Tab-separated table of C-alpha atoms in Angstrom:
chain	number	residue	atom	x	y	z
A	1	MET	CA	9.898	-85.900	29.852
A	2	GLN	CA	6.267	-86.947	29.645
A	3	LYS	CA	5.517	-85.099	32.895
A	4	ASN	CA	7.185	-81.960	31.549
A	5	ILE	CA	5.039	-82.051	28.397
A	6	GLN	CA	1.890	-82.560	30.474
A	7	TYR	CA	2.929	-79.694	32.743
A	8	MET	CA	3.523	-77.353	29.767
A	9	ILE	CA	0.153	-78.242	28.237
A	10	LEU	CA	-1.628	-77.740	31.560
A	11	ARG	CA	0.186	-74.414	32.073
A	12	LYS	CA	-0.852	-73.164	28.624
A	13	ILE	CA	-4.459	-74.139	29.296
A	14	THR	CA	-4.373	-72.361	32.679
A	15	ILE	CA	-2.947	-69.189	31.114
A	16	ALA	CA	-5.537	-69.302	28.307
A	17	VAL	CA	-8.379	-69.712	30.806
A	18	PHE	CA	-6.998	-66.876	32.941
A	19	MET	CA	-6.766	-64.613	29.890
A	20	VAL	CA	-10.346	-65.414	28.897
A	21	PHE	CA	-11.606	-64.597	32.394
A	22	SER	CA	-9.461	-61.456	32.490
A	23	ILE	CA	-10.777	-60.245	29.148
A	24	THR	CA	-14.322	-61.117	30.178
A	25	GLY	CA	-13.843	-59.253	33.426
A	26	ILE	CA	-12.511	-56.187	31.612
A	27	ALA	CA	-15.395	-56.353	29.138
A	28	GLN	CA	-17.953	-56.583	31.938
A	29	SER	CA	-16.309	-53.691	33.774
A	30	THR	CA	-16.375	-51.587	30.597
A	31	LYS	CA	-20.032	-52.424	30.074
A	32	LYS	CA	-20.911	-51.305	33.580
A	33	GLN	CA	-18.937	-48.093	33.211
A	34	MET	CA	-20.520	-47.251	29.864
A	35	SER	CA	-23.989	-48.164	31.080
A	36	LYS	CA	-23.621	-45.734	33.958
A	37	LEU	CA	-22.086	-43.045	31.759
A	38	ILE	CA	-24.945	-43.263	29.257
A	39	GLN	CA	-27.610	-43.253	31.958
A	40	ASP	CA	-25.963	-40.254	33.621
A	41	GLU	CA	-25.629	-38.394	30.324
A	42	PHE	CA	-29.311	-38.740	29.452
A	43	GLN	CA	-30.278	-37.642	32.961
A	44	PHE	CA	-28.012	-34.623	32.540
A	45	ALA	CA	-29.470	-33.932	29.081
A	46	ASP	CA	-32.993	-33.992	30.504
A	47	LYS	CA	-32.143	-31.390	33.138
A	48	GLN	CA	-30.080	-29.280	30.773
A	49	TYR	CA	-32.743	-29.189	28.052
A	50	ARG	CA	-35.445	-28.314	30.558
A	51	TYR	CA	-33.279	-25.264	31.215
A	52	LEU	CA	-32.747	-24.632	27.482
A	53	ILE	CA	-36.515	-24.652	26.910
A	54	LYS	CA	-36.788	-21.538	29.062
A	55	ASN	CA	-34.141	-19.662	27.082
A	56	ILE	CA	-35.476	-19.777	23.523
A	57	PRO	CA	-38.123	-17.782	21.633
A	58	GLN	CA	-41.309	-19.628	20.715
A	59	ASP	CA	-40.967	-19.098	16.956
A	60	LYS	CA	-37.313	-20.113	16.430
A	61	MET	CA	-34.911	-23.001	17.005
A	62	PRO	CA	-31.848	-22.915	19.289
A	63	GLN	CA	-28.546	-23.000	17.433
A	64	SER	CA	-25.734	-21.897	19.747
A	65	TYR	CA	-24.884	-19.706	22.713
A	66	ASN	CA	-23.221	-16.304	22.935
A	67	ILE	CA	-21.120	-16.554	26.076
A	68	SER	CA	-20.255	-12.852	26.310
A	69	ALA	CA	-23.899	-11.802	25.894
A	70	GLY	CA	-25.219	-14.644	28.031
A	71	LYS	CA	-27.832	-15.402	25.375
A	72	VAL	CA	-29.002	-18.388	23.325
A	73	ILE	CA	-28.665	-17.803	19.582
A	74	SER	CA	-31.764	-18.976	17.718
A	75	ARG	CA	-32.564	-19.314	14.008
A	76	GLU	CA	-35.568	-19.259	11.705
A	77	ILE	CA	-37.275	-22.593	11.042
A	78	THR	CA	-35.811	-22.830	7.522
A	79	TRP	CA	-32.261	-22.835	8.920
A	80	TRP	CA	-30.558	-26.141	8.087
A	81	CYS	CA	-30.258	-27.095	11.771
A	82	SER	CA	-33.944	-26.672	12.663
A	83	GLY	CA	-34.560	-30.408	13.099
A	84	PHE	CA	-31.790	-31.142	15.581
A	85	TYR	CA	-33.475	-29.581	18.605
A	86	PRO	CA	-36.740	-31.552	18.336
A	87	GLY	CA	-34.724	-34.649	17.398
A	88	SER	CA	-32.617	-34.292	20.541
A	89	LEU	CA	-35.749	-33.810	22.619
A	90	TRP	CA	-37.257	-37.017	21.266
A	91	MET	CA	-34.106	-39.008	22.048
A	92	ILE	CA	-34.042	-37.617	25.588
A	93	TYR	CA	-37.746	-38.412	26.025
A	94	GLU	CA	-37.186	-41.959	24.770
A	95	GLN	CA	-34.700	-42.606	27.569
A	96	ILE	CA	-36.150	-40.516	30.426
A	97	LYS	CA	-39.903	-40.359	29.660
A	98	ASP	CA	-40.109	-36.755	30.856
A	99	PRO	CA	-43.530	-35.351	29.784
A	100	GLU	CA	-42.218	-31.775	29.689
A	101	ILE	CA	-39.562	-32.817	27.183
A	102	ARG	CA	-42.161	-34.580	25.014
A	103	LYS	CA	-44.455	-31.576	25.113
A	104	GLU	CA	-41.660	-29.359	23.819
A	105	ALA	CA	-40.748	-31.931	21.160
A	106	GLU	CA	-44.316	-31.957	19.859
A	107	ARG	CA	-44.536	-28.156	19.941
A	108	THR	CA	-41.379	-27.747	17.885
A	109	LEU	CA	-42.450	-30.390	15.363
A	110	ALA	CA	-45.590	-28.372	14.677
A	111	LEU	CA	-43.420	-25.293	14.271
A	112	ILE	CA	-41.163	-26.771	11.591
A	113	GLU	CA	-43.779	-28.875	9.758
A	114	PRO	CA	-44.130	-26.250	6.957
A	115	ASN	CA	-40.563	-27.148	5.937
A	116	LYS	CA	-41.933	-30.324	4.321
A	117	THR	CA	-42.490	-28.372	1.103
A	118	PHE	CA	-39.296	-26.295	1.361
A	119	THR	CA	-37.170	-26.732	-1.771
A	120	ARG	CA	-34.639	-23.912	-1.631
A	121	ASP	CA	-31.686	-25.964	-0.370
A	122	HIS	CA	-30.511	-29.537	0.102
A	123	ASP	CA	-30.734	-29.823	3.886
A	124	LEU	CA	-34.274	-31.120	4.201
A	125	GLY	CA	-32.949	-34.449	5.460
A	126	PHE	CA	-31.213	-32.768	8.372
A	127	MET	CA	-34.334	-30.721	9.042
A	128	MET	CA	-37.047	-33.361	8.743
A	129	LEU	CA	-35.598	-36.833	9.332
A	130	SER	CA	-33.681	-35.949	12.488
A	131	SER	CA	-36.899	-34.492	13.890
A	132	PHE	CA	-39.912	-36.311	12.422
A	133	GLY	CA	-37.854	-39.450	11.883
A	134	ASN	CA	-37.160	-39.821	15.585
A	135	ALA	CA	-40.755	-38.896	16.400
A	136	TYR	CA	-42.103	-41.583	14.057
A	137	ARG	CA	-39.595	-44.191	15.275
A	138	ILE	CA	-40.702	-43.653	18.873
A	139	THR	CA	-44.447	-43.071	18.466
A	140	LYS	CA	-45.303	-44.758	15.135
A	141	ASP	CA	-47.778	-41.922	14.533
A	142	PRO	CA	-48.618	-42.129	10.783
A	143	LYS	CA	-48.857	-38.348	10.417
A	144	TYR	CA	-45.118	-38.122	11.071
A	145	LYS	CA	-44.418	-40.688	8.373
A	146	ASP	CA	-46.530	-38.740	5.874
A	147	ILE	CA	-44.529	-35.593	6.614
A	148	ILE	CA	-41.253	-37.433	5.973
A	149	LEU	CA	-42.523	-38.768	2.655
A	150	THR	CA	-43.647	-35.316	1.567
A	151	SER	CA	-40.254	-33.927	2.595
A	152	ALA	CA	-38.447	-36.565	0.529
A	153	GLY	CA	-40.479	-35.510	-2.496
A	154	SER	CA	-39.469	-31.905	-1.933
A	155	LEU	CA	-35.786	-32.794	-1.604
A	156	SER	CA	-35.885	-34.890	-4.775
A	157	THR	CA	-36.726	-31.789	-6.829
A	158	ARG	CA	-33.139	-30.583	-6.350
A	159	PHE	CA	-31.699	-33.550	-8.231
A	160	CYS	CA	-29.969	-32.516	-11.464
A	161	PRO	CA	-29.920	-35.405	-13.975
A	162	GLY	CA	-27.111	-33.790	-15.961
A	163	MET	CA	-24.668	-33.983	-13.061
A	164	GLN	CA	-26.322	-36.973	-11.344
A	165	ALA	CA	-26.352	-35.220	-7.977
A	166	ILE	CA	-28.495	-33.062	-5.744
A	167	LEU	CA	-27.595	-29.391	-6.001
A	168	SER	CA	-26.560	-28.113	-2.585
A	169	TRP	CA	-26.858	-24.376	-3.089
A	170	GLY	CA	-27.924	-22.103	-5.896
A	171	LYS	CA	-25.458	-20.400	-8.233
A	172	MET	CA	-23.034	-18.180	-6.318
A	173	ALA	CA	-20.163	-15.862	-7.153
A	174	ASP	CA	-17.619	-18.656	-6.645
A	175	PHE	CA	-19.728	-21.676	-7.595
A	176	LYS	CA	-21.953	-22.533	-10.559
A	177	GLY	CA	-23.219	-25.912	-9.368
A	178	PRO	CA	-21.964	-26.573	-5.816
A	179	VAL	CA	-22.315	-29.975	-4.187
A	180	ILE	CA	-20.939	-30.294	-0.649
A	181	ILE	CA	-19.905	-33.424	1.222
A	182	ASP	CA	-22.526	-32.574	3.876
A	183	ASN	CA	-25.186	-33.529	1.332
A	184	MET	CA	-24.407	-37.216	1.876
A	185	MET	CA	-26.326	-36.932	5.127
A	186	ASN	CA	-29.550	-35.878	3.435
A	187	LEU	CA	-29.617	-39.092	1.399
A	188	GLU	CA	-30.792	-40.960	4.475
A	189	MET	CA	-34.275	-39.480	4.191
A	190	LEU	CA	-34.512	-40.426	0.509
A	191	ASN	CA	-33.463	-44.012	1.219
A	192	TRP	CA	-35.807	-44.276	4.181
A	193	ALA	CA	-38.755	-42.876	2.241
A	194	SER	CA	-38.329	-45.341	-0.636
A	195	GLN	CA	-38.180	-48.259	1.787
A	196	ASN	CA	-41.191	-47.069	3.796
A	197	GLY	CA	-43.886	-46.533	1.202
A	198	GLY	CA	-42.464	-43.622	-0.790
A	199	ASP	CA	-41.525	-43.401	-4.458
A	200	LYS	CA	-38.708	-45.792	-5.442
A	201	LYS	CA	-37.069	-42.970	-7.380
A	202	TYR	CA	-35.988	-41.371	-4.105
A	203	GLN	CA	-33.508	-44.167	-3.416
A	204	GLU	CA	-32.379	-44.117	-7.044
A	205	ILE	CA	-31.529	-40.441	-6.583
A	206	ALA	CA	-29.668	-41.209	-3.345
A	207	ILE	CA	-27.605	-43.905	-5.064
A	208	ALA	CA	-26.805	-41.678	-8.031
A	209	HIS	CA	-25.699	-38.857	-5.743
A	210	ALA	CA	-23.570	-41.176	-3.587
A	211	ASN	CA	-21.868	-42.599	-6.682
A	212	THR	CA	-21.150	-39.165	-8.145
A	213	THR	CA	-19.767	-38.002	-4.809
A	214	MET	CA	-17.579	-41.088	-4.501
A	215	LYS	CA	-16.170	-40.444	-7.958
A	216	ASN	CA	-15.352	-36.763	-7.535
A	217	HIS	CA	-15.138	-35.780	-3.872
A	218	PHE	CA	-12.288	-37.972	-2.634
A	219	ARG	CA	-8.527	-37.809	-2.830
A	220	ALA	CA	-6.209	-40.820	-3.061
A	221	ASP	CA	-5.961	-40.979	0.748
A	222	TYR	CA	-9.798	-40.988	1.074
A	223	SER	CA	-9.986	-37.524	2.559
A	224	SER	CA	-12.799	-35.447	1.118
A	225	TYR	CA	-12.963	-32.088	-0.553
A	226	HIS	CA	-15.683	-29.905	0.876
A	227	VAL	CA	-17.219	-28.498	-2.332
A	228	ILE	CA	-17.218	-29.853	-5.873
A	229	ASP	CA	-18.399	-27.303	-8.397
A	230	TYR	CA	-20.197	-28.799	-11.411
A	231	ASN	CA	-21.642	-27.814	-14.702
A	232	ILE	CA	-25.165	-28.832	-13.731
A	233	ASN	CA	-26.083	-29.720	-17.328
A	234	THR	CA	-23.118	-31.919	-18.238
A	235	GLY	CA	-21.670	-33.017	-14.892
A	236	GLU	CA	-18.243	-31.589	-15.777
A	237	VAL	CA	-16.207	-30.840	-12.665
A	238	LEU	CA	-15.362	-27.134	-12.699
A	239	GLY	CA	-13.504	-26.979	-9.388
A	240	LYS	CA	-12.633	-28.748	-6.156
A	241	LYS	CA	-12.801	-26.223	-3.352
A	242	THR	CA	-13.731	-25.483	0.234
A	243	PHE	CA	-16.174	-23.152	1.915
A	244	GLN	CA	-15.582	-23.956	5.580
A	245	GLY	CA	-12.209	-25.708	5.636
A	246	TYR	CA	-8.662	-24.389	5.974
A	247	SER	CA	-7.924	-24.638	2.249
A	248	ASP	CA	-9.203	-26.255	-0.927
A	249	SER	CA	-6.794	-29.153	-0.415
A	250	SER	CA	-7.302	-29.612	3.340
A	251	ALA	CA	-9.392	-32.160	5.232
A	252	TRP	CA	-12.055	-30.177	7.085
A	253	ALA	CA	-12.829	-32.339	10.121
A	254	ARG	CA	-16.617	-32.183	10.107
A	255	GLY	CA	-16.611	-32.917	6.383
A	256	GLN	CA	-14.727	-36.138	7.032
A	257	GLY	CA	-17.360	-36.996	9.638
A	258	TRP	CA	-20.180	-36.377	7.158
A	259	ALA	CA	-18.427	-38.620	4.630
A	260	LEU	CA	-17.860	-41.447	7.115
A	261	TYR	CA	-21.445	-41.325	8.340
A	262	GLY	CA	-22.895	-40.940	4.851
A	263	TYR	CA	-21.273	-43.987	3.246
A	264	THR	CA	-21.868	-46.158	6.309
A	265	MET	CA	-25.534	-45.175	6.070
A	266	MET	CA	-25.617	-45.909	2.323
A	267	TYR	CA	-24.386	-49.424	3.041
A	268	ARG	CA	-27.148	-49.864	5.613
A	269	PHE	CA	-29.838	-49.171	3.031
A	270	THR	CA	-28.316	-50.810	-0.062
A	271	LYS	CA	-25.883	-53.479	1.212
A	272	ASP	CA	-23.664	-52.437	-1.719
A	273	GLN	CA	-20.114	-53.486	-0.807
A	274	LYS	CA	-18.528	-50.449	-2.448
A	275	TYR	CA	-20.176	-48.167	0.106
A	276	LEU	CA	-18.876	-50.241	2.998
A	277	ASP	CA	-15.401	-50.239	1.473
A	278	GLN	CA	-15.582	-46.461	1.085
A	279	ALA	CA	-16.633	-45.998	4.706
A	280	ARG	CA	-13.794	-48.218	5.920
A	281	ASN	CA	-11.267	-46.291	3.861
A	282	ILE	CA	-12.541	-42.959	5.203
A	283	ALA	CA	-12.322	-44.406	8.714
A	284	GLY	CA	-8.721	-45.349	8.020
A	285	PHE	CA	-7.888	-41.796	6.995
A	286	ILE	CA	-9.351	-40.431	10.229
A	287	LEU	CA	-7.939	-43.026	12.625
A	288	ASN	CA	-4.447	-43.149	11.132
A	289	ASN	CA	-4.114	-39.386	10.830
A	290	PRO	CA	-1.218	-38.067	12.950
A	291	ALA	CA	-3.251	-34.914	13.646
A	292	LEU	CA	-5.960	-36.849	15.504
A	293	PRO	CA	-5.463	-36.108	19.217
A	294	GLU	CA	-5.239	-38.786	21.862
A	295	ASP	CA	-8.701	-37.934	23.214
A	296	LYS	CA	-10.086	-38.420	19.657
A	297	ILE	CA	-11.689	-34.967	19.490
A	298	PRO	CA	-10.330	-33.610	16.199
A	299	TYR	CA	-9.038	-30.156	15.520
A	300	TRP	CA	-11.414	-28.232	13.257
A	301	ASP	CA	-9.303	-29.119	10.190
A	302	PHE	CA	-6.763	-31.944	9.990
A	303	ASN	CA	-4.402	-29.766	7.936
A	304	ASP	CA	-4.368	-26.501	9.820
A	305	PRO	CA	-0.609	-25.783	10.090
A	306	LYS	CA	-1.089	-24.137	13.492
A	307	ILE	CA	-2.180	-27.381	15.188
A	308	PRO	CA	-2.277	-27.768	18.195
A	309	GLU	CA	-2.962	-24.055	18.751
A	310	VAL	CA	-6.314	-24.167	16.939
A	311	PRO	CA	-9.909	-24.929	17.980
A	312	ARG	CA	-11.257	-28.448	18.353
A	313	ASP	CA	-14.591	-29.504	16.893
A	314	ALA	CA	-16.753	-31.487	19.298
A	315	SER	CA	-19.473	-31.674	16.653
A	316	ALA	CA	-17.151	-33.511	14.252
A	317	ALA	CA	-16.219	-35.910	17.055
A	318	ALA	CA	-19.859	-36.650	17.897
A	319	ILE	CA	-20.691	-37.340	14.237
A	320	MET	CA	-17.672	-39.623	13.921
A	321	ALA	CA	-18.564	-41.510	17.108
A	322	SER	CA	-22.063	-42.224	15.864
A	323	ALA	CA	-20.722	-43.329	12.483
A	324	PHE	CA	-17.994	-45.539	13.972
A	325	LEU	CA	-20.591	-47.319	16.101
A	326	GLU	CA	-22.662	-48.139	13.030
A	327	LEU	CA	-19.593	-49.154	11.032
A	328	GLY	CA	-18.810	-51.576	13.838
A	329	GLN	CA	-22.100	-53.318	13.065
A	330	TYR	CA	-20.849	-54.236	9.591
A	331	THR	CA	-17.274	-55.281	10.383
A	332	LYS	CA	-15.554	-57.967	12.435
A	333	ALA	CA	-12.770	-58.769	14.862
A	334	LYS	CA	-10.003	-56.206	15.420
A	335	GLU	CA	-11.405	-53.763	12.888
A	336	LYS	CA	-14.811	-53.757	14.564
A	337	GLN	CA	-13.231	-53.392	17.992
A	338	ARG	CA	-11.136	-50.444	16.848
A	339	TYR	CA	-14.252	-48.573	15.734
A	340	ILE	CA	-16.080	-49.312	18.985
A	341	ASP	CA	-13.071	-48.383	21.115
A	342	THR	CA	-12.658	-45.091	19.254
A	343	ALA	CA	-16.323	-44.220	19.646
A	344	ARG	CA	-16.178	-45.084	23.341
A	345	GLN	CA	-13.137	-42.839	23.809
A	346	ILE	CA	-14.968	-39.990	22.065
A	347	LEU	CA	-18.020	-40.429	24.294
A	348	ILE	CA	-15.862	-40.514	27.418
A	349	SER	CA	-14.025	-37.389	26.276
A	350	LEU	CA	-17.206	-35.490	25.383
A	351	SER	CA	-18.817	-36.367	28.698
A	352	GLY	CA	-15.790	-35.115	30.643
A	353	GLU	CA	-15.360	-31.669	32.154
A	354	LYS	CA	-13.250	-30.400	29.242
A	355	TYR	CA	-16.037	-30.687	26.666
A	356	GLN	CA	-19.270	-30.843	28.646
A	357	SER	CA	-21.167	-27.884	30.033
A	358	GLU	CA	-21.721	-27.501	33.724
A	359	PRO	CA	-25.384	-27.751	34.824
A	360	GLY	CA	-27.148	-24.557	33.798
A	361	GLU	CA	-24.161	-23.421	31.752
A	362	ASN	CA	-24.140	-22.376	28.077
A	363	GLY	CA	-27.851	-21.699	28.005
A	364	GLY	CA	-28.655	-25.394	28.363
A	365	PHE	CA	-26.539	-26.890	25.569
A	366	LEU	CA	-24.716	-30.104	26.409
A	367	LEU	CA	-21.333	-29.741	24.738
A	368	LYS	CA	-18.699	-27.051	24.452
A	369	HIS	CA	-15.888	-26.493	21.939
A	370	SER	CA	-17.516	-26.956	18.546
A	371	THR	CA	-16.475	-25.016	15.456
A	372	GLY	CA	-19.002	-24.107	12.767
A	373	GLY	CA	-17.140	-22.061	10.139
A	374	LEU	CA	-13.732	-20.786	11.211
A	375	PRO	CA	-12.811	-19.111	7.878
A	376	LEU	CA	-16.202	-17.359	8.004
A	377	ASN	CA	-15.512	-16.201	11.570
A	378	SER	CA	-18.731	-17.984	12.504
A	379	GLU	CA	-19.519	-20.196	15.506
A	380	ILE	CA	-15.955	-20.684	16.738
A	381	ASP	CA	-15.408	-22.639	19.966
A	382	VAL	CA	-19.071	-22.603	20.984
A	383	PRO	CA	-21.927	-25.013	21.728
A	384	LEU	CA	-23.791	-26.170	18.605
A	385	ILE	CA	-27.151	-27.920	18.467
A	386	TYR	CA	-26.012	-30.618	16.054
A	387	ALA	CA	-23.077	-31.509	18.323
A	388	ASP	CA	-25.633	-32.289	21.023
A	389	TYR	CA	-27.802	-34.252	18.589
A	390	TYR	CA	-25.091	-36.606	17.326
A	391	PHE	CA	-23.694	-37.006	20.835
A	392	LEU	CA	-27.105	-38.207	22.030
A	393	GLU	CA	-27.477	-40.432	18.976
A	394	ALA	CA	-24.074	-41.998	19.637
A	395	LEU	CA	-24.983	-42.627	23.287
A	396	LYS	CA	-28.209	-44.310	22.189
A	397	ARG	CA	-26.427	-46.396	19.564
A	398	TYR	CA	-23.797	-47.575	22.045
A	399	LYS	CA	-26.521	-48.574	24.491
A	400	ASP	CA	-28.673	-50.338	21.894
A	401	TRP	CA	-25.892	-52.151	20.026
A	402	TYR	CA	-23.114	-52.783	22.507
A	403	LEU	CA	-24.702	-52.978	25.951
A	404	LEU	CA	-27.913	-54.968	25.460
């Protein structure tokens, strides 16, 4: 009897040790695979963007690619995406140290610098922090910091005290005081500025906007409306609508990505538990949604009734991957692992042949199959510059947080 007990104890210990070594072995194998994938992806990005450089006009920023015309689509510097190209260049340079990439990054920063005083829409965070923020993080050049602080001041002028939010667009036929979920992303620059020498009111504005958005933008299942229309003087909600989603009541995929990223970011800067809770709840909506495909690249809208015969959105996936990796920094155990595993699956999917361009393909963009505005018949199933940007950011985050 005693020998049997000793045998059972020894057997359990042996199994436990074997499982530990097995798990460790799997973890080490995964690390090696992801390390190689990330290294390969940045090498590919370097070559692809060297090709993209040759395909764009000197006074505009690349946005997408017209496959039938064989031509890169470029936009004016005040377009909301103007910061993603230089930001992507800086992230590629950080990993590869290619002087040609840095030269182009510096050239495009000079081109968009006048945006620092641009006040006609809410997207200055996208435009100036993704670009000058990465430049300052890598170089620590104080002139870049000054530009970010000036930009934060410009963005703060769009804050409407009556509705306690930043106005996204001006008055339109369908909206009197529109605030879109995308605007959560622009709060990062306000938070950063306040914590890096700028006016403390910038973070106060960011917090007010995040709180107003949390109150009015979300349904009981933590999916987000795209547009909330306000009376800008009183804060009364006039409507809950969409501009780019399938319907007013649907969950537009990229909007859910903006929400997940935005509240995770707000927790980073404030350590306010309610923002972390919000991010986790949004993550739950995304991960538990039956419309989320096995490869984790969402359809353009979670509620399109024609799924699966509808476009995917690689840009939404890239944003979600980057956000999940940060959310994993603030959570533990199985929950943390689920976020990391999901992000890893997204990165593996996006780097595969289904979603990634061939060398020299698509004008030099990295990813295929993004959807900008399907109801607007705009940018459907095409490369998009911000898909590339958040893909690169997610690769960098995985390397910095989960490989080192």
